[in-house]
XYZ file of C-alpha atoms in Angstrom:
558
model
C 60.992 54.935 66.905
C 58.107 55.375 69.307
C 57.395 58.813 67.885
C 57.164 57.439 64.314
C 54.797 54.715 65.406
C 52.709 57.278 67.158
C 52.472 59.375 63.963
C 51.431 56.422 61.866
C 48.855 55.350 64.443
C 47.456 58.886 64.583
C 47.058 58.929 60.814
C 45.294 55.566 60.847
C 42.957 56.719 63.615
C 42.020 59.859 61.702
C 40.883 57.945 58.621
C 37.753 56.250 60.156
C 36.750 59.433 62.004
C 36.916 61.450 58.825
C 35.005 58.742 56.968
C 32.244 58.876 59.615
C 32.090 62.643 59.378
C 31.825 62.426 55.645
C 28.920 60.001 55.930
C 27.108 62.257 58.448
C 27.743 65.355 56.331
C 26.993 63.644 52.960
C 24.745 66.477 51.812
C 27.342 69.212 52.604
C 30.111 69.859 50.065
C 33.475 69.640 51.736
C 36.088 72.255 51.179
C 38.701 71.261 48.732
C 36.275 69.240 46.604
C 34.488 70.072 43.409
C 30.758 70.128 42.881
C 30.960 66.550 41.525
C 32.509 65.277 44.739
C 36.010 64.905 43.291
C 39.028 65.693 45.429
C 40.874 68.826 44.315
C 44.620 69.229 44.554
C 45.616 70.267 48.060
C 46.914 73.782 48.576
C 50.581 73.786 49.483
C 51.118 74.516 53.127
C 54.075 75.773 55.098
C 56.494 73.275 56.391
C 55.843 71.980 59.854
C 57.904 70.171 62.398
C 57.076 66.890 64.091
C 56.234 68.844 67.254
C 53.260 70.739 65.752
C 51.670 67.842 63.770
C 48.600 67.811 66.037
C 47.780 71.306 64.809
C 46.931 70.145 61.304
C 43.699 71.643 60.276
C 40.561 69.479 60.689
C 39.285 71.001 57.504
C 42.200 69.570 55.593
C 41.717 66.181 57.259
C 38.013 66.211 56.388
C 38.788 67.094 52.775
C 41.156 64.152 52.589
C 38.600 61.759 54.131
C 35.585 62.752 51.974
C 36.789 61.463 48.625
C 34.230 59.576 46.374
C 35.820 56.243 47.209
C 35.547 56.951 50.952
C 39.205 55.823 51.251
C 42.304 58.026 50.973
C 44.632 57.226 48.115
C 48.338 56.690 48.450
C 49.121 60.149 47.035
C 46.719 61.826 49.491
C 48.146 59.931 52.456
C 51.675 60.929 51.364
C 50.703 64.568 51.039
C 49.183 64.539 54.505
C 52.254 62.884 55.897
C 54.578 65.419 54.232
C 52.456 68.285 55.510
C 52.602 66.868 59.014
C 56.354 66.446 58.844
C 56.890 69.874 57.268
C 58.433 68.570 54.084
C 57.898 70.039 50.625
C 56.344 67.245 48.453
C 54.556 66.970 45.176
C 50.982 65.770 45.104
C 51.288 63.289 42.214
C 53.909 60.862 41.063
C 53.713 60.503 37.307
C 54.641 57.174 35.873
C 57.326 58.579 33.619
C 59.121 60.216 36.555
C 58.945 56.978 38.491
C 60.612 55.247 35.604
C 63.311 57.917 35.411
C 64.028 57.815 39.127
C 63.860 54.039 39.439
C 67.589 53.564 39.706
C 68.471 56.573 41.866
C 68.699 56.286 45.719
C 65.430 56.780 47.467
C 65.003 59.747 49.708
C 63.578 59.756 53.165
C 60.199 60.917 51.895
C 59.927 58.122 49.308
C 60.851 55.431 51.776
C 58.383 56.792 54.327
C 55.620 57.120 51.745
C 56.065 53.585 50.383
C 56.052 51.920 53.782
C 53.212 54.063 55.054
C 51.022 53.357 52.002
C 51.535 49.604 52.371
C 50.664 49.768 56.060
C 47.579 51.922 55.477
C 46.236 49.786 52.589
C 46.614 46.534 54.491
C 45.196 48.009 57.699
C 42.194 49.570 55.930
C 41.270 46.312 54.149
C 41.463 44.376 57.412
C 39.647 47.083 59.382
C 36.757 46.990 56.905
C 36.283 43.280 57.651
C 36.141 44.009 61.401
C 37.911 40.789 62.300
C 41.195 41.827 64.130
C 41.804 44.754 66.565
C 43.721 47.702 65.247
C 46.682 47.367 67.578
C 47.148 43.722 66.668
C 46.848 44.500 62.963
C 49.418 47.239 63.176
C 51.823 45.058 65.135
C 51.470 42.174 62.680
C 51.946 44.440 59.705
C 54.897 46.133 61.317
C 56.589 42.838 62.039
C 55.936 41.591 58.525
C 56.771 44.680 56.465
C 59.503 46.324 58.541
C 62.535 47.264 56.468
C 65.908 48.732 57.354
C 64.770 52.062 55.968
C 61.683 52.153 58.076
C 63.695 51.129 61.099
C 66.053 54.027 60.466
C 63.112 56.377 60.219
C 61.740 55.098 63.498
C 65.168 55.496 65.138
C 65.754 59.016 63.800
C 62.204 60.356 64.137
C 60.766 61.650 67.357
C 57.107 62.661 67.533
C 55.108 63.779 70.489
C 52.228 61.675 71.668
C 48.667 62.705 70.792
C 46.565 63.937 73.685
C 44.518 61.298 75.478
C 41.243 63.074 74.748
C 41.787 63.076 71.003
C 42.882 59.460 71.044
C 39.731 58.522 72.916
C 37.620 60.557 70.482
C 39.262 58.918 67.494
C 38.831 55.459 69.024
C 35.170 56.154 69.590
C 34.827 57.390 66.018
C 36.546 54.284 64.760
C 34.234 52.075 66.834
C 31.261 54.073 65.630
C 32.273 53.619 61.986
C 32.927 49.930 62.494
C 29.557 49.475 64.157
C 27.931 51.449 61.391
C 29.604 49.227 58.798
C 28.594 46.137 60.706
C 25.051 47.475 60.915
C 24.983 48.098 57.176
C 26.402 44.645 56.520
C 23.811 43.173 58.866
C 21.071 45.110 57.096
C 22.338 43.913 53.708
C 22.526 40.364 54.976
C 19.009 40.658 56.357
C 17.824 42.081 53.040
C 19.497 39.231 51.176
C 17.946 36.754 53.604
C 14.541 38.313 53.071
C 14.985 38.182 49.272
C 16.122 34.565 49.485
C 13.200 33.722 51.768
C 10.800 35.472 49.405
C 12.269 33.628 46.415
C 12.088 30.321 48.268
C 8.495 31.089 49.174
C 7.728 31.913 45.538
C 9.404 28.697 44.412
C 7.390 26.737 46.964
C 4.205 28.441 45.794
C 5.073 27.659 42.183
C 5.753 24.032 43.101
C 2.416 23.817 44.866
C 0.701 25.488 41.936
C 2.375 23.142 39.464
C 1.407 20.172 41.608
C -2.178 21.399 41.746
C -2.234 21.959 38.006
C -0.764 18.486 37.432
C -3.478 16.951 39.595
C -6.120 18.960 37.751
C -4.645 17.876 34.420
C -4.620 14.218 35.469
C -8.180 14.558 36.658
C -9.218 16.216 33.386
C -7.449 13.510 31.372
C -9.146 10.811 33.433
C -12.544 12.445 32.982
C -11.927 12.870 29.262
C -10.828 9.241 28.936
C -13.918 8.088 30.802
C -16.111 10.292 28.639
C -14.399 9.025 25.486
C -14.935 5.417 26.534
C -18.559 6.200 27.260
C -18.966 7.845 23.861
C -17.275 4.891 22.154
C -19.649 2.526 23.930
C -22.600 4.640 22.847
C -21.209 4.756 19.305
C -20.841 0.972 19.196
C -24.387 0.645 20.451
C -25.579 3.075 17.790
C -23.741 1.111 15.088
C -25.314 -2.113 16.311
C -28.718 -0.484 16.308
C -28.126 0.844 12.794
C -27.157 -2.629 11.604
C -30.300 -4.070 13.146
C -32.390 -1.348 11.541
C -30.770 -2.004 8.177
C -31.460 -5.692 8.552
C -35.071 -4.962 9.472
C -35.303 -2.652 6.481
C -34.005 -5.358 4.170
C -36.477 -7.820 5.654
C -39.270 -5.324 5.100
C -38.150 -4.813 1.524
C -38.108 -8.550 0.952
C -41.563 -8.902 2.463
C -42.916 -6.020 0.437
C -41.296 -7.445 -2.669
C -42.738 -10.854 -1.868
C -46.196 -9.316 -1.579
C -45.898 -7.662 -4.971
C -46.662 -9.577 -8.158
C -43.562 -10.924 -9.845
C -43.029 -9.076 -13.088
C -41.092 -11.896 -14.680
C -39.315 -11.674 -18.006
C -40.377 -9.370 -20.800
C -41.808 -10.441 -24.159
C -38.482 -9.918 -25.900
C -36.568 -11.953 -23.344
C -38.982 -14.866 -23.559
C -38.967 -14.713 -27.371
C -35.167 -14.836 -27.439
C -35.235 -17.864 -25.154
C -37.746 -19.626 -27.434
C -35.764 -18.885 -30.627
C -32.598 -20.124 -28.931
C -34.310 -23.399 -28.066
C -35.408 -23.894 -31.684
C -31.921 -23.140 -33.069
C -30.285 -25.643 -30.704
C -32.753 -28.359 -31.763
C -32.008 -27.679 -35.443
C -28.228 -27.748 -34.902
C -28.414 -30.985 -32.932
C -30.428 -32.730 -35.680
C -28.071 -31.464 -38.400
C -25.112 -32.822 -36.443
C -26.540 -36.254 -35.580
C -28.584 -37.109 -38.714
C -26.731 -35.600 -41.647
C -26.875 -38.775 -43.835
C -30.155 -40.394 -42.690
C -33.157 -40.623 -45.053
C -36.780 -41.100 -43.997
C -35.679 -41.456 -40.382
C -38.998 -40.619 -38.744
C -40.890 -43.289 -40.717
C -38.259 -45.880 -39.916
C -38.528 -44.987 -36.239
C -42.302 -45.358 -36.382
C -42.083 -48.736 -38.149
C -39.556 -50.066 -35.641
C -41.637 -48.994 -32.676
C -44.811 -50.424 -34.218
C -43.100 -53.726 -34.973
C -41.834 -54.038 -31.411
C -45.331 -53.168 -30.115
C -43.976 -50.581 -27.732
C -45.625 -47.456 -26.446
C -44.110 -45.604 -29.369
C -43.268 -41.948 -28.943
C -43.559 -41.394 -32.687
C -47.113 -42.806 -32.953
C -47.999 -40.863 -29.844
C -47.106 -37.468 -31.353
C -47.744 -37.967 -35.094
C -51.122 -39.084 -36.460
C -51.245 -41.566 -39.315
C -52.191 -38.948 -41.928
C -49.024 -36.976 -41.209
C -46.874 -40.091 -41.259
C -48.249 -41.041 -44.669
C -47.508 -37.569 -46.022
C -44.034 -37.688 -44.540
C -43.422 -41.084 -46.139
C -44.295 -39.680 -49.567
C -41.820 -36.772 -49.207
C -38.348 -37.939 -48.212
C -36.973 -34.382 -48.020
C -39.061 -33.794 -44.876
C -36.988 -36.126 -42.663
C -34.951 -33.538 -40.764
C -37.760 -30.986 -40.254
C -39.934 -33.801 -38.909
C -37.212 -34.985 -36.535
C -37.036 -31.402 -35.216
C -40.797 -31.406 -34.812
C -40.633 -34.755 -33.033
C -38.130 -33.405 -30.431
C -40.167 -30.269 -29.793
C -43.395 -32.271 -29.430
C -41.774 -34.456 -26.782
C -40.559 -31.353 -24.894
C -43.954 -29.718 -25.127
C -45.814 -32.771 -23.899
C -43.560 -33.263 -20.841
C -42.254 -29.748 -20.018
C -43.714 -26.784 -21.934
C -47.408 -27.542 -21.594
C -49.032 -25.014 -19.246
C -51.029 -27.740 -17.510
C -47.776 -29.071 -16.073
C -46.909 -27.016 -12.961
C -43.533 -28.713 -12.488
C -42.004 -31.468 -14.646
C -41.770 -34.784 -12.809
C -44.781 -34.445 -10.527
C -47.132 -37.382 -10.443
C -50.104 -37.012 -12.712
C -52.547 -36.948 -9.804
C -50.686 -34.001 -8.245
C -50.816 -32.097 -11.508
C -54.550 -32.622 -11.774
C -55.172 -31.416 -8.214
C -53.058 -28.302 -8.659
C -54.727 -27.404 -11.924
C -58.143 -27.904 -10.344
C -57.234 -25.580 -7.484
C -56.117 -22.966 -9.976
C -59.413 -23.140 -11.824
C -61.505 -23.047 -8.636
C -59.773 -20.123 -6.947
C -61.784 -17.619 -8.945
C -65.053 -19.141 -7.764
C -64.351 -19.081 -4.029
C -62.688 -15.655 -3.921
C -65.074 -12.809 -2.989
C -63.828 -10.590 -5.783
C -66.113 -10.341 -8.768
C -66.000 -9.123 -12.303
C -62.748 -7.910 -13.760
C -60.687 -9.007 -10.730
C -61.419 -12.724 -11.148
C -58.767 -13.303 -13.819
C -56.275 -11.228 -11.860
C -56.698 -13.227 -8.666
C -56.597 -16.438 -10.653
C -53.252 -15.430 -12.170
C -51.933 -14.366 -8.752
C -52.956 -17.652 -7.220
C -51.308 -19.633 -9.991
C -48.176 -17.500 -9.673
C -47.961 -17.887 -5.881
C -48.618 -21.594 -6.141
C -45.844 -22.046 -8.674
C -43.389 -19.995 -6.592
C -44.188 -22.144 -3.580
C -43.618 -25.297 -5.606
C -40.278 -24.035 -6.911
C -39.159 -23.346 -3.333
C -39.842 -26.930 -2.287
C -36.861 -29.254 -2.130
C -39.128 -32.237 -2.759
C -40.352 -30.796 -6.047
C -36.779 -30.136 -7.160
C -35.878 -33.743 -6.411
C -38.791 -34.893 -8.605
C -37.895 -32.624 -11.550
C -34.276 -33.609 -12.142
C -34.891 -37.379 -12.536
C -37.799 -36.670 -14.861
C -35.618 -34.605 -17.200
C -32.954 -37.333 -17.230
C -35.553 -39.988 -18.132
C -36.816 -37.778 -20.952
C -33.320 -37.499 -22.446
C -32.904 -41.289 -22.348
C -36.230 -41.793 -24.139
C -35.151 -39.550 -26.981
C -31.793 -41.298 -27.304
C -33.412 -44.737 -27.346
C -35.800 -43.605 -30.056
C -33.005 -42.280 -32.264
C -30.944 -45.448 -31.831
C -33.651 -47.443 -33.605
C -32.943 -45.443 -36.758
C -29.196 -46.052 -36.875
C -28.442 -48.538 -34.080
C -24.724 -48.856 -34.766
C -23.613 -45.489 -36.110
C -25.791 -42.943 -34.321
C -24.042 -39.752 -33.231
C -26.751 -38.993 -30.725
C -24.907 -40.670 -27.873
C -21.791 -38.678 -28.651
C -23.780 -35.420 -28.454
C -25.782 -36.360 -25.356
C -24.516 -33.300 -23.448
C -26.019 -30.994 -26.032
C -29.318 -32.869 -25.814
C -29.273 -32.390 -22.032
C -28.718 -28.685 -22.623
C -31.743 -28.546 -24.931
C -33.939 -30.174 -22.291
C -32.612 -27.784 -19.615
C -33.359 -24.775 -21.862
C -36.924 -26.018 -22.316
C -37.354 -26.326 -18.525
C -36.054 -22.761 -17.978
C -38.384 -21.399 -20.641
C -41.374 -23.103 -19.032
C -40.411 -21.786 -15.583
C -40.062 -18.196 -16.833
C -43.410 -18.414 -18.611
C -45.129 -19.532 -15.395
C -43.428 -16.813 -13.310
C -44.920 -14.059 -15.455
C -48.202 -12.285 -14.762
C -49.069 -12.532 -18.462
C -50.270 -15.765 -20.010
C -47.907 -17.114 -22.642
C -48.595 -20.069 -24.900
C -47.967 -21.735 -28.243
C -49.904 -21.428 -31.484
C -49.539 -24.582 -33.622
C -51.478 -23.336 -36.647
C -52.609 -26.878 -37.449
C -54.471 -29.504 -35.517
C -52.562 -32.779 -35.953
C -55.876 -34.680 -36.125
C -57.526 -32.323 -38.574
C -59.166 -33.853 -41.662
C -57.941 -33.322 -45.212
C -60.515 -30.556 -45.797
C -59.175 -28.611 -42.810
C -55.614 -28.851 -44.091
C -56.209 -26.837 -47.243
C -53.808 -23.855 -47.634
C -55.020 -20.761 -49.469
C -52.832 -17.959 -50.731
C -53.874 -15.403 -48.120
C -52.858 -17.775 -45.288
C -49.239 -17.842 -46.386
C -48.593 -14.577 -44.517
C -49.529 -16.195 -41.203
C -46.866 -18.925 -41.357
C -43.256 -19.629 -42.014
C -43.606 -22.154 -44.840
C -41.443 -25.133 -45.840
C -41.826 -26.688 -49.294
C -42.343 -30.444 -48.883
C -40.632 -31.193 -52.222
C -37.367 -29.438 -51.401
C -37.452 -29.123 -47.624
C -36.488 -25.453 -48.049
C -38.105 -22.331 -46.633
C -40.368 -20.425 -48.964
C -39.107 -16.931 -49.656
C -41.290 -13.877 -49.712
C -40.339 -13.271 -53.376
C -41.320 -16.763 -54.492
C -44.163 -16.965 -57.041
C -46.823 -19.441 -55.835
C -49.537 -20.507 -58.300
C -53.056 -20.640 -56.913
C -56.356 -22.003 -58.154
C -59.487 -19.983 -58.803
C -60.627 -20.450 -55.210
C -57.178 -19.421 -53.936
C -55.937 -22.868 -53.073
C -52.167 -23.287 -53.273
C -51.692 -26.640 -51.592
C -52.223 -28.758 -48.484
C -50.676 -28.413 -44.984
C -48.886 -31.608 -43.978
C -47.462 -30.936 -40.513
C -45.973 -28.259 -38.260
C -42.310 -28.115 -37.256
C -42.300 -25.446 -34.514
C -45.373 -23.734 -33.088
C -45.766 -19.993 -32.846
C -45.081 -18.180 -29.557
C -47.903 -15.913 -28.373
C -49.023 -13.902 -25.381
C -52.629 -14.603 -24.501
C -55.115 -11.768 -24.523
C -56.275 -10.166 -21.270
C -58.579 -7.260 -20.501
C -55.575 -4.980 -20.213
C -53.482 -6.354 -23.081
C -54.404 -7.650 -26.516
C -53.429 -10.963 -28.004
C -49.940 -10.728 -29.469
C -48.199 -13.207 -31.741
C -44.522 -12.966 -30.929
C -43.377 -15.650 -33.380
C -45.132 -17.327 -36.335
C -45.478 -21.126 -36.519
C -43.339 -23.115 -38.967
C -45.339 -25.556 -41.132
C -44.711 -27.918 -44.057
C -46.905 -27.383 -47.138
C -47.333 -29.647 -50.136
C -47.966 -27.188 -53.011
C -50.237 -28.127 -55.904
C -47.738 -26.648 -58.363
C -44.014 -26.650 -58.169
C -42.689 -23.391 -56.819
C -39.586 -22.242 -58.701
C -37.102 -20.856 -56.222
C -33.392 -20.916 -55.631
C -30.951 -19.824 -53.031
C -29.674 -21.245 -49.840
C -31.995 -22.862 -47.385
C -32.807 -20.733 -44.365
C -32.939 -21.884 -40.782
C -36.336 -22.728 -39.386
C -35.765 -21.142 -35.958
């Protein structure tokens, strides 16, 4: 038994020494190996006895220890053991033969090989870890894996002890290999530690770099936010400045516009306003006095009988009233003329700056307008211009006064009441004038707007009556060539004279006598730049010497 243990221990001691030799002679190809480092099949050797096992060739041991895996396989260990014991053994154990021989009794060689391989594998794995001494490992393994077969082998086998010198050499080789392995493990551990330290250092550097970049980013964001707030403040200031500049620009425009002469309305616009006023007067009379005959004369008689400051006697001279009394068909045209004469006397007359002003104020303002051309240094052709500018500026200033506006509205209301009171004397109980008072107020308002627009224009506008109400009978004669200058009404029929009507004239061209005017003509006064222009002809009533045959529907007088 001691001899068998000695053999096993000798084999285990040879394995590290041969591994160390293989590592020292790594560049030298060992006998029994191929050029690729693979272990060739061992050459069969002669059988040996247990007494000459120490004479096994070192070359064969080195060939067994220099395999690519640096560890002897089970087959190689078995071959070495068989060679040492002098037993003929095969080098490989195919799997199929193992299966065939599974149930047969095991021979001495099989039992020895199985137990030896288990011992060697366990001992090599524990020796590589360097944790337990070899003697202790072998004892523990022997106690754990001992079988009856192995005990029989140990009882029946007797092997001589290995010389002390070789045992010492093998122990030193084993220690050398273990130290070498420990050194390599230490080097690997140190390398791993260095790699880990380097990685940790890199991670720390990256953390520091990320922290620095985060601080830089926060700083950049803060600076950008501050800059953005500053730019927004500057932008708000610029917008405020732009608004102020725009406001100043608008003020400048208003001042420049205020310094320029007001153009006012055009000729066509003023003419349309005048024709609209005349049409509204005609419609109002047709609505209120459709069944009244000789109304104007009745109004005049009533006012004269009551000894009042009659509006009719104020606007119509006696000669016209007598002619109107002789021609009953002239009632409605004369009522229209009466309304327009009242509007002209209180609103449309150019000597009235603003309706409702006291008479003394009107006189002073008109005097200032006339005197401005005398005190101004400009001479010649600029006198009329400065006079018009002064009148225009004066009127604009008056229109902007709240006091003047408060004087105008009551005056227009009083004027409407005067007209209504006058018409009530004609038909005191059945007059429709009160019912249509709103339309009369509209007529008065239209007259005030027309007068205001005429005064706001640089051109001088006025009215052409075509007949002086106080003219004598000789000055009222109508000749044929004058018919083209008027819109004529026949006193017998109260109808407008058509352009195709045949009017008989005397040898001297006389066709009749002018009785009165209904609506004056609308003209633009002549200036040095513009000529006199008649925008609308006056409407007059003519008493023809001979009856004028005509038919058709009566035209409007507007």
